[in-house]
Coordinates of C-alpha atoms in Angstrom, one line a residue:
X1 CA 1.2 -15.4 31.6
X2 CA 3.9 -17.3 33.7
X3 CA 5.5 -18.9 30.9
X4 CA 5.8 -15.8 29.0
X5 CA 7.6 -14.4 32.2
X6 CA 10.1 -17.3 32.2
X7 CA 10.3 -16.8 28.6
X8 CA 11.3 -13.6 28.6
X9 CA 13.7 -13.7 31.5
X10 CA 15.4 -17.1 29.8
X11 CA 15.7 -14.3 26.3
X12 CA 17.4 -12.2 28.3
X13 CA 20.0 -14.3 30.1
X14 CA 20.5 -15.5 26.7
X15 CA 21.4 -12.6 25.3
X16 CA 23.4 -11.3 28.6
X17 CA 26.0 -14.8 28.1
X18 CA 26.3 -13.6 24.2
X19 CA 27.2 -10.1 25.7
X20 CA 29.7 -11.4 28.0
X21 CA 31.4 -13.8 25.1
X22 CA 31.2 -10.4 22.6
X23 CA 32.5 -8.6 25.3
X24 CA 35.9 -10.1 25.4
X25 CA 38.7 -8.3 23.7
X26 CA 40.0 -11.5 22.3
X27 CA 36.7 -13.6 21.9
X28 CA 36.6 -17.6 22.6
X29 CA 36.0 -19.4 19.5
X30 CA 34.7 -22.0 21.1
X31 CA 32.6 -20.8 24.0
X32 CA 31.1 -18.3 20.5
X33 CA 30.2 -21.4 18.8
X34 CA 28.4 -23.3 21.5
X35 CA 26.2 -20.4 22.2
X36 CA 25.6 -19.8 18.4
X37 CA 25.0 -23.6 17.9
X38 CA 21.2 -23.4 19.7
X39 CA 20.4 -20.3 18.0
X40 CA 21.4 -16.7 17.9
X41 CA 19.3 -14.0 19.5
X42 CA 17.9 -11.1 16.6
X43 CA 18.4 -8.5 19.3
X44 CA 20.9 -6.0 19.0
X45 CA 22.6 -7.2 15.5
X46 CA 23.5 -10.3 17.9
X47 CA 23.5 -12.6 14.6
X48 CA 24.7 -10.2 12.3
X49 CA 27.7 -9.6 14.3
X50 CA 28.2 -13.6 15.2
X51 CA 27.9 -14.9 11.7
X52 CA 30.4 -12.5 10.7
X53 CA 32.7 -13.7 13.5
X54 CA 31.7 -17.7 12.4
X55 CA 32.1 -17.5 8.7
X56 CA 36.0 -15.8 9.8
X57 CA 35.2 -11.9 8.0
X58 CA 36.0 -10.7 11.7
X59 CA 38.8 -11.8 13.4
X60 CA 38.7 -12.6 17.1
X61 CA 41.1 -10.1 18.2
X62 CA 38.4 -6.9 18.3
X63 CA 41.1 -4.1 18.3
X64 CA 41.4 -5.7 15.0
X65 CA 38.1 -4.8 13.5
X66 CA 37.7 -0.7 12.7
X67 CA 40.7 -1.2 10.5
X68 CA 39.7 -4.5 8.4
X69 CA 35.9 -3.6 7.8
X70 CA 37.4 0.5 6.6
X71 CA 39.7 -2.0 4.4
X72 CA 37.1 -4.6 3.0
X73 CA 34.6 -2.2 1.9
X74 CA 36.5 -0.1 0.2
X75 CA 38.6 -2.9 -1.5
X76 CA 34.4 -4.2 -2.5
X77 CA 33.5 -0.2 -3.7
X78 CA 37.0 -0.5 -5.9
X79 CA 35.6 -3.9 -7.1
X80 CA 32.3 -1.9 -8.4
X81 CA 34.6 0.7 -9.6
X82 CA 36.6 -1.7 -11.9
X83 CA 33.9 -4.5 -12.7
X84 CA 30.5 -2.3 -13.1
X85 CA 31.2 1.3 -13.6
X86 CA 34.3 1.7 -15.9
X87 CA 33.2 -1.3 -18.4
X88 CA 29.4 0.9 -18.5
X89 CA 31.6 4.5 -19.0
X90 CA 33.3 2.4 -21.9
X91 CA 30.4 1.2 -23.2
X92 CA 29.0 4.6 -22.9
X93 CA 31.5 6.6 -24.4
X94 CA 32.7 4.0 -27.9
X95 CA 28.8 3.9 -27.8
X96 CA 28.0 -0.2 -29.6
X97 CA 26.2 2.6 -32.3
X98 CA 29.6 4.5 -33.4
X99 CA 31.1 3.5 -36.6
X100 CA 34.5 4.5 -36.2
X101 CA 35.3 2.4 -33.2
X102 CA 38.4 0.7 -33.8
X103 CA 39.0 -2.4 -36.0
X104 CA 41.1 -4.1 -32.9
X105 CA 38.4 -3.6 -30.2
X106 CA 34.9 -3.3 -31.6
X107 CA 32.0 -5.4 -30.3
X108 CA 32.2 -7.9 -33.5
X109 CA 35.8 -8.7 -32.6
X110 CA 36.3 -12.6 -32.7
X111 CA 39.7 -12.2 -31.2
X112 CA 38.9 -13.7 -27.8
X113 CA 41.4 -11.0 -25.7
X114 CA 39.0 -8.3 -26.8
X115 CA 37.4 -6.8 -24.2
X116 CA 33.5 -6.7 -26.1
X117 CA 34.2 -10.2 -25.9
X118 CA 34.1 -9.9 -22.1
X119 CA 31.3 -7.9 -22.3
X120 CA 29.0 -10.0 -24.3
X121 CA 30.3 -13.3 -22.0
X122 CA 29.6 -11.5 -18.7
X123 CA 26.1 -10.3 -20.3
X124 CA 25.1 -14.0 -20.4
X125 CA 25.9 -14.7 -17.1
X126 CA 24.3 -11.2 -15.9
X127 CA 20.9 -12.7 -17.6
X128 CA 21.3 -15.7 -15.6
X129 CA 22.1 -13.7 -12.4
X130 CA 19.3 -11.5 -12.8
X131 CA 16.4 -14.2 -13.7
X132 CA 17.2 -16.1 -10.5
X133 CA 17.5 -12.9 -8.4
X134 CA 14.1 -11.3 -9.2
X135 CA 13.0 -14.5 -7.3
X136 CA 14.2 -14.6 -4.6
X137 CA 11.7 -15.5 -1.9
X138 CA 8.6 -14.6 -3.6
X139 CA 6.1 -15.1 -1.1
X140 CA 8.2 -11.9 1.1
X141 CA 8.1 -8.4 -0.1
X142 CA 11.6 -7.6 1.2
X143 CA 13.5 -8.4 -1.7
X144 CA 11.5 -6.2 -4.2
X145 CA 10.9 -3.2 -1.7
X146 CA 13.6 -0.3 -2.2
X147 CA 17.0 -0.3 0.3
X148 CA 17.7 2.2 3.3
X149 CA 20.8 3.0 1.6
X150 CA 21.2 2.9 -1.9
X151 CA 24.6 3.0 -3.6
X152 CA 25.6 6.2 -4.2
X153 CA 28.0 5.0 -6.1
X154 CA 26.2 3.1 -8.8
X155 CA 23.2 5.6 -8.9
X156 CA 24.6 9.0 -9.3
X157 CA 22.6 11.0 -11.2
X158 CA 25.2 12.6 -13.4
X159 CA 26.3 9.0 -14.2
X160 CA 25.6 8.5 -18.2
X161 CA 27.6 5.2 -17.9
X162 CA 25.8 1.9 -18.2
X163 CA 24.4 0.4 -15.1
X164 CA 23.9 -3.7 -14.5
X165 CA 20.0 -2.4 -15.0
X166 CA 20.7 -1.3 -18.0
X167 CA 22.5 -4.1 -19.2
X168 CA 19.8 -6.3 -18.7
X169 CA 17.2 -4.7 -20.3
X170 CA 19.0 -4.4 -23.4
X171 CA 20.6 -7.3 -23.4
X172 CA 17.1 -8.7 -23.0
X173 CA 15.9 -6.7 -26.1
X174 CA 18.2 -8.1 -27.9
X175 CA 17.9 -11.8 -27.5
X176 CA 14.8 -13.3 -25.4
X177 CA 16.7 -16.2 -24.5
X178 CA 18.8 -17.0 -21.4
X179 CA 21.6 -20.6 -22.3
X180 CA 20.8 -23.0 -19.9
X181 CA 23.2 -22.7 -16.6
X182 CA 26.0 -25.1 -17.4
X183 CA 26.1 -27.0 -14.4
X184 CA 23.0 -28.7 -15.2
X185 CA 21.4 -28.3 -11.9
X186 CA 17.7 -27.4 -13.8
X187 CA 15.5 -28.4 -11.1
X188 CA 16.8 -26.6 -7.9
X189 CA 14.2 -24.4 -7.1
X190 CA 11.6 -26.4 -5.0
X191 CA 7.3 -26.1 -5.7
X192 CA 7.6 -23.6 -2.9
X193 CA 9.5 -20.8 -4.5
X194 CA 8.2 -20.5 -8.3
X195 CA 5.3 -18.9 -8.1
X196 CA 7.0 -15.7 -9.3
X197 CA 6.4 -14.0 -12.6
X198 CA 8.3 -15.0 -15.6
X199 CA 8.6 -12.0 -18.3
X200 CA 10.1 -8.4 -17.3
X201 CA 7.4 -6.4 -18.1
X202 CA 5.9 -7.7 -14.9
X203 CA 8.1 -6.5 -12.8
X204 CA 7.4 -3.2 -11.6
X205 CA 10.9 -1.1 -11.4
X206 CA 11.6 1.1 -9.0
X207 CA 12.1 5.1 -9.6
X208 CA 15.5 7.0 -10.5
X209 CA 17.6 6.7 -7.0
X210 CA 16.3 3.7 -5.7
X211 CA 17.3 0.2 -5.7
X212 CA 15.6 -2.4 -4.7
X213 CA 17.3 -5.2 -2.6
X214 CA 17.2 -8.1 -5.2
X215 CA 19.7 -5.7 -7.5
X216 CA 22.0 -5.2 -4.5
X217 CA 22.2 -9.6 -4.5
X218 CA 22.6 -9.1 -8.2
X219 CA 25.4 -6.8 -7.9
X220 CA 27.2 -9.3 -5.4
X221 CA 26.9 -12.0 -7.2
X222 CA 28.3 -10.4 -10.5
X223 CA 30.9 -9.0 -8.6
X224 CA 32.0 -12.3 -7.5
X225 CA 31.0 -14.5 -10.9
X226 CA 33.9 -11.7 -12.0
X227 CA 36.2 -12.5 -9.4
X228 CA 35.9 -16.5 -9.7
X229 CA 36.0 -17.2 -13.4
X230 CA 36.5 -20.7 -12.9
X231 CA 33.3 -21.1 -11.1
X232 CA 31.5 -17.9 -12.1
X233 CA 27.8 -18.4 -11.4
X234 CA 25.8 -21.3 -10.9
X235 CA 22.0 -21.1 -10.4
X236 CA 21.1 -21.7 -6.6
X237 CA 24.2 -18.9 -5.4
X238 CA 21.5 -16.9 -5.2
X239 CA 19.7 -18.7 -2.7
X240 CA 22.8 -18.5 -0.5
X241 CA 23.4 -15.5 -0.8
X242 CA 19.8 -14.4 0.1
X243 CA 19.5 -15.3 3.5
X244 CA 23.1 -13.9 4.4
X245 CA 22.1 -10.3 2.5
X246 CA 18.8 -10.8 4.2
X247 CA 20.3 -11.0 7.6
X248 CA 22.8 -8.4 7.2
X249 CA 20.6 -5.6 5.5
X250 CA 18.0 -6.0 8.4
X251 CA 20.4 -4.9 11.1
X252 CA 19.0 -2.9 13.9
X253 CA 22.5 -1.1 14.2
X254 CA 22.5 1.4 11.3
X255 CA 26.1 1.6 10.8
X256 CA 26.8 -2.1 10.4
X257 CA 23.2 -2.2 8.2
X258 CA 25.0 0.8 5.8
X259 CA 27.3 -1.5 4.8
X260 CA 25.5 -4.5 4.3
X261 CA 26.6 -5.2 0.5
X262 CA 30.1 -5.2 1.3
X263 CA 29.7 -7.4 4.3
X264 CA 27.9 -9.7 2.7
X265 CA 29.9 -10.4 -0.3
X266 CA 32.9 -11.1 1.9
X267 CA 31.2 -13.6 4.0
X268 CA 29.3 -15.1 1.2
X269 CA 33.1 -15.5 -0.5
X270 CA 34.1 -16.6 2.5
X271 CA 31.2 -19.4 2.6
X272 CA 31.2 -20.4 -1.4
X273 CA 35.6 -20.9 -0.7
X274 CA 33.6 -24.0 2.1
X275 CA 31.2 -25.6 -0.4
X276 CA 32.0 -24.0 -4.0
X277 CA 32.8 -27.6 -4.5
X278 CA 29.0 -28.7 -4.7
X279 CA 28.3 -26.3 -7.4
X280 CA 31.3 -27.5 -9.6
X281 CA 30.4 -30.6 -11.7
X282 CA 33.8 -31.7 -12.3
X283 CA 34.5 -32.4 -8.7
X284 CA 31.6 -34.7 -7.8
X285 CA 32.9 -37.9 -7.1
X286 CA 36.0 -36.8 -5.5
X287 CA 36.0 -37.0 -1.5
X288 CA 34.9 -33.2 -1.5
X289 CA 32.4 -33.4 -4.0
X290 CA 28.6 -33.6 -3.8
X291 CA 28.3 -37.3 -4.2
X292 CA 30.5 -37.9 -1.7
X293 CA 28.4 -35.8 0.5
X294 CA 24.9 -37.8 -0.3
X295 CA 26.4 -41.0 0.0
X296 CA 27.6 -40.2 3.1
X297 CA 23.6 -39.2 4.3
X298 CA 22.7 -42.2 3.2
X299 CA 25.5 -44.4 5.0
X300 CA 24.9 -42.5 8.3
X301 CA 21.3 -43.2 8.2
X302 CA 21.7 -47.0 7.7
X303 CA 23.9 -46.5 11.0
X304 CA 20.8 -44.8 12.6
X305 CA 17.8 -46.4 10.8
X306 CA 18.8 -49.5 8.9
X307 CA 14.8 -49.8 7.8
X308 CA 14.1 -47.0 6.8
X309 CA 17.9 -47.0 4.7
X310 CA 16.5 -50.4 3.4
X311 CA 13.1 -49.2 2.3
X312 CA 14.4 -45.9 0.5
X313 CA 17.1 -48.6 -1.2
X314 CA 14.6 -50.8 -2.2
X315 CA 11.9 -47.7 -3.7
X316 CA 15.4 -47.0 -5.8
X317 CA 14.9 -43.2 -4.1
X318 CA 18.4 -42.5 -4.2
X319 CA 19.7 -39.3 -2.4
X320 CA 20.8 -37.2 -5.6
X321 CA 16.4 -36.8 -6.1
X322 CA 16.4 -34.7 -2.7
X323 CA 19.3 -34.4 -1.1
X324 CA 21.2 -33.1 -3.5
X325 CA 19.4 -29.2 -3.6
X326 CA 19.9 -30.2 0.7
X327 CA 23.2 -30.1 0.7
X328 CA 23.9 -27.8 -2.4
X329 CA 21.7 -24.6 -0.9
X330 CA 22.2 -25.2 2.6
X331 CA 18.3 -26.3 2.9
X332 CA 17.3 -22.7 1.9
X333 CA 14.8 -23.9 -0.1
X334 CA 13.2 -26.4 2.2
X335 CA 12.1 -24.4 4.9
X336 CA 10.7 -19.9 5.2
X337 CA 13.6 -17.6 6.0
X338 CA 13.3 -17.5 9.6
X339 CA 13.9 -21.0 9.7
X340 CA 17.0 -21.2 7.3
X341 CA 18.6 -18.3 9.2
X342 CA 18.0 -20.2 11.8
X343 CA 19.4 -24.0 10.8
X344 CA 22.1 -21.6 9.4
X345 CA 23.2 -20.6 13.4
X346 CA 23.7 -24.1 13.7
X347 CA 26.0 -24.4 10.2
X348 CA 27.9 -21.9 11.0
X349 CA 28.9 -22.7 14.5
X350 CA 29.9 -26.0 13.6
X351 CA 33.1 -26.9 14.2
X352 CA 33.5 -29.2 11.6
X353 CA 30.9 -27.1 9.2
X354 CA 28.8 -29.3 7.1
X355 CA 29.0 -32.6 9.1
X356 CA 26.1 -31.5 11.1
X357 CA 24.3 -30.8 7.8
X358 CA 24.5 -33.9 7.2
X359 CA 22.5 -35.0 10.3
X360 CA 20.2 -32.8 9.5
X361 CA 19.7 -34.2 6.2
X362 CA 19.0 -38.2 8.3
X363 CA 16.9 -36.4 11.5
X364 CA 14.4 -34.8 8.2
X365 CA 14.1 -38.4 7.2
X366 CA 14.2 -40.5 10.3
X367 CA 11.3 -37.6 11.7
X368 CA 8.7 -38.7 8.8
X369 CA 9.8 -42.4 8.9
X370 CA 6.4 -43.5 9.3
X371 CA 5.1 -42.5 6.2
X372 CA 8.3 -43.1 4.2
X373 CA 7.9 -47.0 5.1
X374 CA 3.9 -46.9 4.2
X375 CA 4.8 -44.7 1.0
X376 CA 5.3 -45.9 -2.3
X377 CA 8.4 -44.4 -4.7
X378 CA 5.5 -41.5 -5.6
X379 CA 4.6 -40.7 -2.3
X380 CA 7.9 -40.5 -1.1
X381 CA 9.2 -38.7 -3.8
X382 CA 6.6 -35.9 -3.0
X383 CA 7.4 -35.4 0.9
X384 CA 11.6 -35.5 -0.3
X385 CA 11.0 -32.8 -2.9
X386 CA 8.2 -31.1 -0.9
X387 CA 9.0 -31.9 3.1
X388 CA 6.3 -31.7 5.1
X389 CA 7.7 -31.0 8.5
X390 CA 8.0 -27.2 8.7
X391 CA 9.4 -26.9 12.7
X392 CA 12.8 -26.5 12.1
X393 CA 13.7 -26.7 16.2
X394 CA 12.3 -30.5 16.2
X395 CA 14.9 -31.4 13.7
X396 CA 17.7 -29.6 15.2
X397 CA 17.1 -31.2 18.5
X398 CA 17.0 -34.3 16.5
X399 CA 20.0 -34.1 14.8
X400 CA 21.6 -32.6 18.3
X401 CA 20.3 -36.3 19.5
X402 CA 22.3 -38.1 16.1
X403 CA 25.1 -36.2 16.2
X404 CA 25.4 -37.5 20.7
X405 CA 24.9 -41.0 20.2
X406 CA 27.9 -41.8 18.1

């Protein structure tokens, strides 16, 4: 009983210095981002409201904020307007089934400035978008269970025009197959998260006027594969934007929790700007790109473990098997949501962002050293694609140790 007495009155204290930080009319960054680096309180929106502030969607002048948020979201419900409800009202009104649509602008148009063109390119990508999102954290109900506040917007009733549901199921009538994403990056979902059912017809969809979460992360993503064409969508965005829509649609304050959607695509666009350059091929081995990044785990652990660096050398495990999807999805697949959210407190409030990443990519190693260096390649391979090490607050404090004896 004493500790839980302690326990609780240490909660509370915690939460009290957050207050007092969030309390400021001009909030320290820094003061912010030490609280926030060992772990942000649930209660009271706490996280909601600091990874907002962290991932720079709020500004640290508060005054500041009524005005921006009344901006941002309805800027994101013009984005819907523009990307998802007038191409379904065109699509609804020329009808693909009317004859007499014009010879400039019909859906067989090779001209590549038509907009069917569009269309039918989007449609791929919506196919890709909407396979990965349906699994989304399988073994949690929350992403298939229905949302406190459905877009009204998207699910009017009088609305004939064609819906992102819609879309899929007929685009999915019409061809059973989904290309390959481009970047290559097949294998990023770990053993953990496949265990979800392939076809549609499993799926059970929810009634007229509902959505279910998983199409709100659909929506977001589309929204922003529309706004960055150069990157457009790349399997494994999903997985960062989970945890982030996850966090924000489970709110306890109601009127941040309305807006959820809106929120979250701003921060995820805010985070993707930070580390779109994993997800783009082109860039790996340039100084920002991915390669750079796993070399760089691999050189900072031969600073900290020269065995253990040796042995993985000598197995020829190089980091691209593991710590590649790492880096790329922010561990999200490595670990339940709890604990992603929570390694994610520690992301955000970093000053210099994914360096500490990258110590938490050596403390995951260096805390199952013992079996790596009686392992063979197999073994190893198994406990890199599979860790077995499931308390995150043991790695953190062991990256924490890394990261202080420079």
């Amino acid at each position: 009983g004493d500790r839980e007495v302690t326990m609780s009155s240490l909660h509370k204290s915690r939460i009290a210095e957050f207050q007092d930080v969030l309390g400021e009319p001009k909030i320290v960054l820094q003061k912010l981002r030490e609280l926030c680096f060992s772990g942000i309180p649930f209660d009271g929106g706490l996280r909601c409201l600091c990874w907002k502030i962290l991932l720079n969607y709020l500004p640290v002048e508060k005054a500041l904020w009524s005005t921006l948020l009344k901006k941002q979201r309805e800027l994101y419900s013009q984005f819907l307007k523009e990307m998802i409800i007038q191409p379904g009202i065109a699509k609804a009104n020329l009808g693909v089934s009317r004859e007499d649509v014009t010879l400039e602008d019909h859906p067989l148009n090779p001209n590549p400035d038509s907009r069917w063109n569009t269309y039918f390119k989007d449609n791929e990508v919506l196919l890709q978008i909407d396979k990965d999102v349906r699994r989304l954290y399988p073994d949690m109900a929350f992403f298939q269970r229905p949302t406190d506040y459905p877009c009204l917007l998207i699910l009017d009733p009088q609305n004939e025009f064609e819906t992102l549901r819609k879309r899929v199921e007929q685009t999915t009538l019409k061809s059973q197959t989904v290309a390959r994403n481009r970047s290559g990056v097949t294998n990023v979902s770990s053993p953990l998260k496949t265990s979800a059912p392939n076809s549609l017809s499993e799926y059970e969809v929810l009634p007229n006027g509902c959505e279910a979460h998983w199409e709100v992360v659909e929506r977001i993503l589309f929204i922003y594969a529309k706004l960055n064409p150069g990157i457009a969508y790349v399997q494994g965005m999903n997985e960062i934007v989970g945890p982030l829509y996850y966090t924000f649609a489970t709110d306890p304050n109601s009127d941040w929790k309305e807006h959820a959607e809106a929120d979250t695509f701003f921060c995820f666009t805010n985070l993707m700007a930070e580390i779109r350059d994993n997800f783009i091929k082109s860039l790996d081995d340039s100084q920002c790109g991915i390669t750079y990044k796993m070399e760089k785990v691999y050189s900072t652990l031969k600073e900290k473990d020269v065995e253990l660096y040796l042995k993985l050398q000598e197995q020829n495990i190089k980091p691209q098997f593991f710590a590649f999807r790492w880096l790329t999805l922010l561990l999200s697949q490595e670990f339940l949501l709890p604990d992603v959210i929570r390694i994610w407190d520690s992301l955000f409030a970093d000053d210099n962002r994914f360096d500490f990443l990258l110590l938490v990519c050596c403390a995951m190693l260096i805390l199952i050293r013992d079996q790596l260096l009686e392992g063979d390649f197999t073994l190893n391979m198994r406990l890199l694609q599979d860790y077995p090490i499931s308390d995150v607050r043991l790695i953190l404090k062991k990256a924490k140790e890394l990261q202080d004896s420079k």
